[in-house]
Short mmCIF file of C-alpha atoms in Angstrom, two decimals:
data_model
loop_
_atom_site.label_atom_id
_atom_site.label_comp_id
_atom_site.label_asym_id
_atom_site.label_seq_id
_atom_site.Cartn_x
_atom_site.Cartn_y
_atom_site.Cartn_z
CA UNK J 1319 107.40 -98.08 -0.07
CA UNK J 1320 110.19 -98.96 -2.51
CA UNK J 1321 111.85 -96.27 -4.58
CA UNK J 1322 114.30 -95.72 -7.40
CA UNK J 1323 115.79 -92.42 -8.57
CA UNK J 1324 116.14 -91.73 -12.29
CA UNK J 1325 117.59 -88.70 -14.02
CA UNK J 1326 115.75 -87.06 -16.90
CA UNK J 1327 117.59 -85.55 -19.85
CA UNK J 1328 116.87 -82.15 -18.32
CA UNK J 1329 119.08 -83.02 -15.37
CA UNK J 1330 116.09 -83.02 -13.02
CA UNK J 1331 115.80 -86.03 -10.75
CA UNK J 1332 112.46 -87.72 -10.22
CA UNK J 1333 111.99 -90.61 -7.84
CA UNK J 1334 110.01 -93.66 -8.97
CA UNK J 1335 108.12 -95.14 -6.03
CA UNK J 1336 105.72 -98.00 -5.36
CA UNK J 1337 102.92 -96.62 -3.21
CA UNK J 1338 101.00 -98.88 -0.90
CA UNK J 1339 97.70 -98.06 -2.58
CA UNK J 1340 95.76 -99.82 -5.37
CA UNK J 1341 96.69 -98.48 -8.80
CA UNK J 1342 93.50 -97.23 -10.45
CA UNK J 1343 92.63 -94.51 -12.93
CA UNK J 1344 91.31 -92.49 -9.98
CA UNK J 1345 94.73 -92.57 -8.30
CA UNK J 1346 96.53 -90.67 -11.06
CA UNK J 1347 97.21 -87.73 -8.72
CA UNK J 1348 97.95 -88.51 -5.08
CA UNK J 1349 98.78 -86.04 -2.29
CA UNK J 1350 99.91 -88.16 0.62
CA UNK J 1351 102.14 -87.43 3.61
CA UNK J 1352 102.68 -83.86 2.36
CA UNK J 1353 104.09 -85.24 -0.92
CA UNK J 1354 102.87 -85.20 -4.52
CA UNK J 1355 102.81 -88.47 -6.43
CA UNK J 1356 101.81 -88.89 -10.08
CA UNK J 1357 100.93 -92.14 -11.81
CA UNK J 1358 103.38 -92.18 -14.73
CA UNK J 1359 101.09 -92.23 -17.76
CA UNK J 1360 104.01 -92.56 -20.20
CA UNK J 1361 104.54 -96.20 -19.28
CA UNK J 1362 100.95 -97.40 -18.87
CA UNK J 1363 99.53 -99.97 -19.32
CA UNK J 1364 102.62 -102.19 -19.19
CA UNK J 1365 104.13 -100.58 -16.10
CA UNK J 1366 102.24 -99.10 -13.16
CA UNK J 1367 104.54 -96.77 -11.26
CA UNK J 1368 104.34 -93.46 -9.41
CA UNK J 1369 106.71 -90.52 -9.67
CA UNK J 1370 107.44 -88.63 -6.45
CA UNK J 1371 107.82 -84.86 -6.88
CA UNK J 1372 109.72 -82.54 -4.54
CA UNK J 1373 109.60 -79.14 -6.24
CA UNK J 1374 107.76 -76.85 -8.60
CA UNK J 1375 110.51 -77.37 -11.16
CA UNK J 1376 110.00 -81.14 -11.09
CA UNK J 1377 106.23 -80.67 -11.32
CA UNK J 1378 106.58 -78.43 -14.39
CA UNK J 1379 108.86 -81.01 -15.98
CA UNK J 1380 106.41 -83.81 -15.20
CA UNK J 1381 103.65 -81.83 -16.95
CA UNK J 1382 105.72 -81.02 -20.04
CA UNK J 1383 107.11 -84.57 -20.22
CA UNK J 1384 103.59 -86.08 -20.18
CA UNK J 1385 103.92 -87.90 -16.85
CA UNK J 1386 100.50 -86.35 -16.31
CA UNK J 1387 98.27 -85.13 -19.15
CA UNK J 1388 94.68 -84.06 -19.69
CA UNK J 1389 93.64 -80.46 -19.03
CA UNK J 1390 91.87 -80.89 -15.66
CA UNK J 1391 94.61 -83.20 -14.34
CA UNK J 1392 97.27 -80.71 -15.40
CA UNK J 1393 95.42 -77.97 -13.49
CA UNK J 1394 95.15 -80.07 -10.33
CA UNK J 1395 98.80 -81.08 -10.57
CA UNK J 1396 99.90 -77.47 -11.03
CA UNK J 1397 97.95 -76.46 -7.91
CA UNK J 1398 99.94 -78.98 -5.87
CA UNK J 1399 103.09 -77.76 -7.64
CA UNK J 1400 102.37 -74.32 -6.15
CA UNK J 1401 102.27 -75.91 -2.70
CA UNK J 1402 105.72 -77.39 -3.32
CA UNK J 1403 106.92 -74.00 -4.57
CA UNK J 1404 105.65 -72.29 -1.41
CA UNK J 1405 107.44 -74.81 0.79
CA UNK J 1406 110.67 -74.28 -1.10
CA UNK J 1407 110.70 -70.46 -1.09
CA UNK J 1408 109.53 -70.05 2.51
CA UNK J 1409 112.27 -72.36 3.74
CA UNK J 1410 114.87 -70.39 1.76
CA UNK J 1411 113.65 -66.80 2.01
CA UNK J 1412 111.26 -66.58 4.96
CA UNK J 1413 109.13 -63.43 4.92
CA UNK J 1414 110.36 -62.56 1.40
CA UNK J 1415 108.84 -65.73 -0.04
CA UNK J 1416 106.21 -63.95 -2.18
CA UNK J 1417 108.71 -62.18 -4.42
CA UNK J 1418 110.61 -65.44 -4.97
CA UNK J 1419 107.61 -67.64 -5.73
CA UNK J 1420 106.59 -65.72 -8.86
CA UNK J 1421 109.24 -67.25 -11.20
CA UNK J 1422 108.20 -70.74 -10.05
CA UNK J 1423 104.53 -70.00 -10.77
CA UNK J 1424 105.51 -68.70 -14.21
CA UNK J 1425 107.49 -71.87 -14.87
CA UNK J 1426 104.50 -74.04 -13.94
CA UNK J 1427 102.14 -71.97 -16.08
CA UNK J 1428 104.37 -72.30 -19.16
CA UNK J 1429 104.77 -76.08 -18.88
CA UNK J 1430 102.02 -76.68 -21.49
CA UNK J 1431 100.37 -73.84 -23.43
CA UNK J 1432 97.00 -75.12 -24.68
CA UNK J 1433 95.26 -76.39 -21.54
CA UNK J 1434 93.47 -73.39 -20.02
CA UNK J 1435 92.89 -75.35 -16.78
CA UNK J 1436 96.60 -74.92 -16.06
CA UNK J 1437 96.52 -71.12 -15.99
CA UNK J 1438 93.09 -71.22 -14.30
CA UNK J 1439 94.49 -73.24 -11.38
CA UNK J 1440 97.66 -71.12 -11.14
CA UNK J 1441 95.56 -67.94 -11.08
CA UNK J 1442 93.43 -69.26 -8.23
CA UNK J 1443 96.59 -70.03 -6.28
CA UNK J 1444 98.11 -66.61 -7.13
CA UNK J 1445 95.02 -64.83 -5.83
CA UNK J 1446 95.14 -66.78 -2.59
CA UNK J 1447 98.86 -66.08 -2.22
CA UNK J 1448 98.18 -62.32 -2.28
CA UNK J 1449 95.80 -62.75 0.66
CA UNK J 1450 98.38 -64.51 2.86
CA UNK J 1451 100.67 -62.83 5.36
CA UNK J 1452 104.31 -62.46 4.43
CA UNK J 1453 105.76 -63.72 7.70
CA UNK J 1454 103.63 -66.87 8.10
CA UNK J 1455 104.35 -70.24 6.46
CA UNK J 1456 101.90 -70.41 3.49
CA UNK J 1457 102.15 -74.14 2.83
CA UNK J 1458 99.18 -75.40 4.87
CA UNK J 1459 96.72 -72.84 3.48
CA UNK J 1460 97.84 -73.38 -0.11
CA UNK J 1461 97.65 -77.13 0.39
CA UNK J 1462 94.06 -76.74 1.59
CA UNK J 1463 93.15 -74.86 -1.59
CA UNK J 1464 94.90 -77.41 -3.85
CA UNK J 1465 92.98 -80.26 -2.18
CA UNK J 1466 89.75 -78.31 -2.66
CA UNK J 1467 90.54 -77.84 -6.37
CA UNK J 1468 91.16 -81.58 -6.66
CA UNK J 1469 87.98 -82.57 -4.83
CA UNK J 1470 85.88 -80.06 -6.77
CA UNK J 1471 87.14 -81.45 -10.07
CA UNK J 1472 85.96 -84.95 -9.13
CA UNK J 1473 82.59 -83.59 -8.03
CA UNK J 1474 82.23 -81.62 -11.27
CA UNK J 1475 83.14 -84.64 -13.37
CA UNK J 1476 80.35 -86.69 -11.81
CA UNK J 1477 77.90 -83.88 -12.58
CA UNK J 1478 79.20 -83.72 -16.16
CA UNK J 1479 78.75 -87.49 -16.46
CA UNK J 1480 75.13 -87.33 -15.36
CA UNK J 1481 74.25 -84.34 -17.56
CA UNK J 1482 75.88 -85.99 -20.57
CA UNK J 1483 74.18 -89.31 -19.94
CA UNK J 1484 70.80 -87.57 -19.96
CA UNK J 1485 71.27 -86.89 -23.70
CA UNK J 1486 72.06 -90.48 -24.65
CA UNK J 1487 69.48 -93.15 -25.44
CA UNK J 1488 69.51 -96.84 -24.54
CA UNK J 1489 71.71 -99.21 -26.58
CA UNK J 1490 73.95 -96.41 -27.80
CA UNK J 1491 77.34 -96.77 -29.45
CA UNK J 1492 79.98 -94.14 -28.68
CA UNK J 1493 83.29 -93.21 -30.28
CA UNK J 1494 85.80 -91.36 -28.13
CA UNK J 1495 89.21 -89.90 -28.89
CA UNK J 1496 92.37 -89.59 -26.80
CA UNK J 1497 91.82 -90.02 -23.05
CA UNK J 1498 89.41 -87.81 -21.14
CA UNK J 1499 88.92 -90.22 -18.27
CA UNK J 1500 89.90 -90.35 -14.64
CA UNK J 1501 93.56 -90.33 -15.71
CA UNK J 1502 93.08 -86.96 -17.39
CA UNK J 1503 91.22 -85.35 -14.50
CA UNK J 1504 91.08 -85.33 -10.73
CA UNK J 1505 89.01 -88.52 -11.01
CA UNK J 1506 86.01 -90.11 -12.81
CA UNK J 1507 86.62 -88.24 -16.06
CA UNK J 1508 84.86 -85.86 -18.44
CA UNK J 1509 84.16 -87.75 -21.68
CA UNK J 1510 84.69 -91.06 -19.91
CA UNK J 1511 82.66 -89.68 -17.01
CA UNK J 1512 79.77 -89.52 -19.47
CA UNK J 1513 80.58 -93.04 -20.63
CA UNK J 1514 80.70 -94.31 -17.04
CA UNK J 1515 77.34 -92.71 -16.24
CA UNK J 1516 75.74 -94.07 -19.43
CA UNK J 1517 77.08 -97.54 -18.59
CA UNK J 1518 75.85 -97.31 -14.98
CA UNK J 1519 72.38 -96.46 -16.30
CA UNK J 1520 72.38 -99.53 -18.56
CA UNK J 1521 72.26 -97.51 -21.78
CA UNK J 1522 75.67 -98.24 -23.28
CA UNK J 1523 76.09 -100.76 -26.08
CA UNK J 1524 79.81 -100.28 -26.76
CA UNK J 1525 82.60 -97.71 -26.80
CA UNK J 1526 84.96 -97.52 -29.77
CA UNK J 1527 88.24 -95.94 -28.68
CA UNK J 1528 90.41 -94.20 -31.28
CA UNK J 1529 94.03 -95.25 -30.74
CA UNK J 1530 95.09 -91.56 -30.91
CA UNK J 1531 98.50 -91.24 -32.52
CA UNK J 1532 101.25 -90.47 -31.74
CA UNK J 1533 101.08 -91.00 -27.95
CA UNK J 1534 98.33 -93.64 -28.25
CA UNK J 1535 96.35 -92.32 -25.29
CA UNK J 1536 93.24 -94.08 -26.57
CA UNK J 1537 95.00 -97.43 -26.89
CA UNK J 1538 97.13 -97.22 -23.75
CA UNK J 1539 94.94 -95.22 -21.37
CA UNK J 1540 91.26 -95.13 -22.40
CA UNK J 1541 91.18 -98.84 -23.21
CA UNK J 1542 92.99 -99.55 -19.90
CA UNK J 1543 90.47 -97.50 -17.89
CA UNK J 1544 87.38 -98.96 -19.54
CA UNK J 1545 88.60 -102.55 -19.45
CA UNK J 1546 89.34 -102.20 -15.72
CA UNK J 1547 85.78 -101.01 -15.15
CA UNK J 1548 84.34 -103.84 -17.29
CA UNK J 1549 82.89 -101.33 -19.76
CA UNK J 1550 82.66 -102.84 -23.29
CA UNK J 1551 85.36 -101.23 -25.42
CA UNK J 1552 86.80 -101.92 -28.87
CA UNK J 1553 89.97 -100.25 -30.11
CA UNK J 1554 90.03 -98.76 -33.62
CA UNK J 1555 92.68 -96.97 -35.66
CA UNK J 1556 92.09 -93.22 -35.91
CA UNK J 1557 91.65 -93.65 -39.67
CA UNK J 1558 88.89 -96.26 -39.14
CA UNK J 1559 86.44 -93.94 -37.35
CA UNK J 1560 84.52 -92.79 -40.46
CA UNK J 1561 84.31 -96.37 -41.72
CA UNK J 1562 82.97 -97.45 -38.31
CA UNK J 1563 80.30 -94.74 -38.47
CA UNK J 1564 79.30 -95.81 -41.99
CA UNK J 1565 78.83 -99.37 -40.74
CA UNK J 1566 76.16 -98.13 -38.30
CA UNK J 1567 75.64 -98.49 -34.59
CA UNK J 1568 77.38 -95.24 -33.63
CA UNK J 1569 75.16 -92.62 -32.04
CA UNK J 1570 77.59 -90.20 -30.41
CA UNK J 1571 81.15 -88.96 -30.52
CA UNK J 1572 82.03 -87.97 -26.95
CA UNK J 1573 85.31 -86.13 -26.32
CA UNK J 1574 86.91 -83.84 -23.77
CA UNK J 1575 88.57 -80.48 -24.36
CA UNK J 1576 91.66 -78.52 -23.38
CA UNK J 1577 90.17 -75.12 -24.14
CA UNK J 1578 86.79 -73.86 -25.36
CA UNK J 1579 86.52 -70.38 -26.88
CA UNK J 1580 83.73 -67.90 -26.17
CA UNK J 1581 81.82 -68.88 -29.32
CA UNK J 1582 81.94 -72.61 -28.57
CA UNK J 1583 84.91 -73.57 -30.77
CA UNK J 1584 86.71 -76.47 -29.12
CA UNK J 1585 90.42 -77.29 -28.90
CA UNK J 1586 91.05 -80.98 -28.24
CA UNK J 1587 93.57 -83.67 -29.11
CA UNK J 1588 94.65 -83.66 -32.75
CA UNK J 1589 92.21 -85.72 -34.79
CA UNK J 1590 89.07 -84.45 -33.07
CA UNK J 1591 88.31 -82.02 -35.90
CA UNK J 1592 88.30 -84.72 -38.58
CA UNK J 1593 86.23 -86.96 -36.29
CA UNK J 1594 83.61 -84.21 -35.97
CA UNK J 1595 83.54 -83.72 -39.76
CA UNK J 1596 82.96 -87.45 -40.28
CA UNK J 1597 80.26 -87.43 -37.59
CA UNK J 1598 78.43 -84.56 -39.32
CA UNK J 1599 78.38 -86.46 -42.62
CA UNK J 1600 77.10 -89.67 -41.02
CA UNK J 1601 74.45 -88.07 -38.80
CA UNK J 1602 76.34 -88.89 -35.61
CA UNK J 1603 76.07 -86.34 -32.80
CA UNK J 1604 79.12 -84.74 -31.15
CA UNK J 1605 79.34 -84.05 -27.42
CA UNK J 1606 82.17 -82.17 -25.74
CA UNK J 1607 82.42 -82.83 -21.99
CA UNK J 1608 84.49 -80.37 -19.96
CA UNK J 1609 84.34 -78.35 -16.73
CA UNK J 1610 83.66 -74.62 -16.93
CA UNK J 1611 87.32 -74.02 -16.02
CA UNK J 1612 88.09 -75.18 -19.59
CA UNK J 1613 86.05 -72.32 -21.09
CA UNK J 1614 88.13 -69.28 -22.01
CA UNK J 1615 85.73 -66.36 -22.50
CA UNK J 1616 88.67 -64.05 -23.24
CA UNK J 1617 89.12 -65.66 -26.66
CA UNK J 1618 86.33 -64.83 -29.14
CA UNK J 1619 86.90 -67.93 -31.29
CA UNK J 1620 89.09 -70.94 -31.78
CA UNK J 1621 91.57 -69.21 -34.07
CA UNK J 1622 92.91 -67.45 -30.96
CA UNK J 1623 93.62 -70.67 -29.04
CA UNK J 1624 97.37 -71.36 -28.76
CA UNK J 1625 98.10 -74.77 -30.29
CA UNK J 1626 101.04 -76.66 -28.85
CA UNK J 1627 103.56 -78.12 -31.29
CA UNK J 1628 105.71 -80.97 -30.05
CA UNK J 1629 108.89 -82.61 -31.32
CA UNK J 1630 108.85 -84.23 -34.76
CA UNK J 1631 110.47 -87.30 -33.17
CA UNK J 1632 107.12 -88.22 -31.58
CA UNK J 1633 105.75 -88.92 -35.08
CA UNK J 1634 108.93 -90.29 -36.59
CA UNK J 1635 109.31 -92.96 -33.90
CA UNK J 1636 107.08 -95.41 -32.10
CA UNK J 1637 107.94 -96.91 -28.74
CA UNK J 1638 111.40 -95.39 -28.97
CA UNK J 1639 112.13 -97.05 -32.32
CA UNK J 1640 112.48 -94.93 -35.45
CA UNK J 1641 109.89 -95.93 -38.06
CA UNK J 1642 110.79 -93.45 -40.82
CA UNK J 1643 113.72 -92.57 -43.10
CA UNK J 1644 116.54 -90.51 -41.67
CA UNK J 1645 116.34 -86.82 -42.47
CA UNK J 1646 112.55 -86.78 -42.72
CA UNK J 1647 110.70 -83.85 -41.15
CA UNK J 1648 107.28 -84.00 -39.48
CA UNK J 1649 104.56 -81.52 -38.53
CA UNK J 1650 103.29 -82.37 -35.06
CA UNK J 1651 100.54 -80.13 -33.64
CA UNK J 1652 99.02 -81.97 -30.70
CA UNK J 1653 95.65 -80.21 -30.72
CA UNK J 1654 93.19 -79.02 -33.35
CA UNK J 1655 90.14 -76.77 -33.21
CA UNK J 1656 86.65 -78.05 -33.96
CA UNK J 1657 84.26 -75.26 -35.03
CA UNK J 1658 81.19 -74.82 -32.83
CA UNK J 1659 78.84 -75.60 -35.73
CA UNK J 1660 80.11 -79.19 -35.71
CA UNK J 1661 79.32 -79.58 -31.98
CA UNK J 1662 75.85 -80.71 -30.92
CA UNK J 1663 76.35 -80.29 -27.18
CA UNK J 1664 78.87 -78.92 -24.71
CA UNK J 1665 78.33 -80.43 -21.29
CA UNK J 1666 79.75 -78.86 -18.12
CA UNK J 1667 79.10 -79.30 -14.42
CA UNK J 1668 76.46 -76.58 -14.79
CA UNK J 1669 74.43 -78.36 -17.45
CA UNK J 1670 74.06 -78.72 -21.23
CA UNK J 1671 74.61 -76.20 -24.03
CA UNK J 1672 72.91 -77.48 -27.18
CA UNK J 1673 74.23 -76.22 -30.53
CA UNK J 1674 76.66 -73.82 -28.82
CA UNK J 1675 77.21 -70.27 -29.99
CA UNK J 1676 78.54 -67.06 -28.44
CA UNK J 1677 75.25 -66.06 -26.84
CA UNK J 1678 74.61 -69.48 -25.29
CA UNK J 1679 78.19 -69.66 -24.01
CA UNK J 1680 77.89 -66.22 -22.44
CA UNK J 1681 74.68 -67.17 -20.61
CA UNK J 1682 75.82 -70.60 -19.42
#
C-alpha cells in the first residue's frame, strides 16, 4: 500500500493511500485493519484515491471538506470517527476517557449542519458510550456498533431500492439530482438504489443526471457510478431539466434527502426545489428516497431545517479557476427545501408514503 502525506489549509495532515482493493462506488467508506479510509470524492472521476484518517479531528475535517458527502455516508463516517476518538482519549486519559471524548463528539457533530444522519449516528454512539465501563477500553465495542450502522445502511438502501422500484413502470425515464448513490451512503444508494433496482428489473429506459452546480456531483459522481454499472445515463445541465421534461419521456424525478421534516417537507441539494416545481407543471412524479434516519420528527416543517451556506468562492470559481469578476459576491446555500405538496412519494426502508403529510409521516 503506497502512501503520500498532504497538509490541508487547516494544518491537519491527511494521508493519501492506494488500497489494495478495487475502487468502486461501494468502497467509498472502508474500515480495514482498525483504520478508516475514505474514497476522496473531491477528485473523482479523474483520480481514484483514498484518504487515511487517524483521529476524530481529521474525520470532522474530511466531512466538512467534502472528502465524503451525502447524508447517510456522513453518518456512517462520523460513527467511525467516534471509534477513532475513543482510541485517542482512552490512550491519553485512561478511565477518564468519557469526559474527554465529549468535545470530539461535538466537533464531529458540527462538521456539517443540514444532514440529520450525522447527529443521528453521533447520538447512537453517545448512548452506547454511556453504557460502557469507565476503566475498560471502549474501542472494540464502539467499532462493533459503527460496523453495524454501516451494514444496516446498506441493507436499508436495498430495501429502499426495491420499494421505490415497485412504483415505477416499464420503459421509464428518470431525472436525478446531485448524487444519492453508493458514494453518498454506506453502499448501493438511496435515489440511485431505486435506479439500480429499476434497472435490474428491466424497467429503466434512461437516467438523466443533472450536473448539479457548483460541486458537479451529478456530473462527476452520479454519471461515474451509473456508467460503471452499465446503466444508461445522459448528463444534462441543471437549467435543462424543465426543457427535458417538456420534450417527453420523463416519468419520475428521483432524489435523495439530507433531512425530512415531520410534515414531509424535504431538504436536499440546492436545485431540487426548482426541479420539483418543473415536475409538477409537466405531470412528472417526484420520489424522495431516504432512510428513516433522515426523518427529523422534532421539526414540524421545512422552515425549521438548518440550511448550510458555503463559501462564495465555490460559485465564483470552477476547478480552481476563477470564472467571475474580482470583487463579485455570491449567495451559496447548498440545500433547499421542497414542500411536501410537491412530493408524490417518500420511500424509506419501511415502505412508501404516498402524498406525504404530517399524519402519514407520524404513522410511518
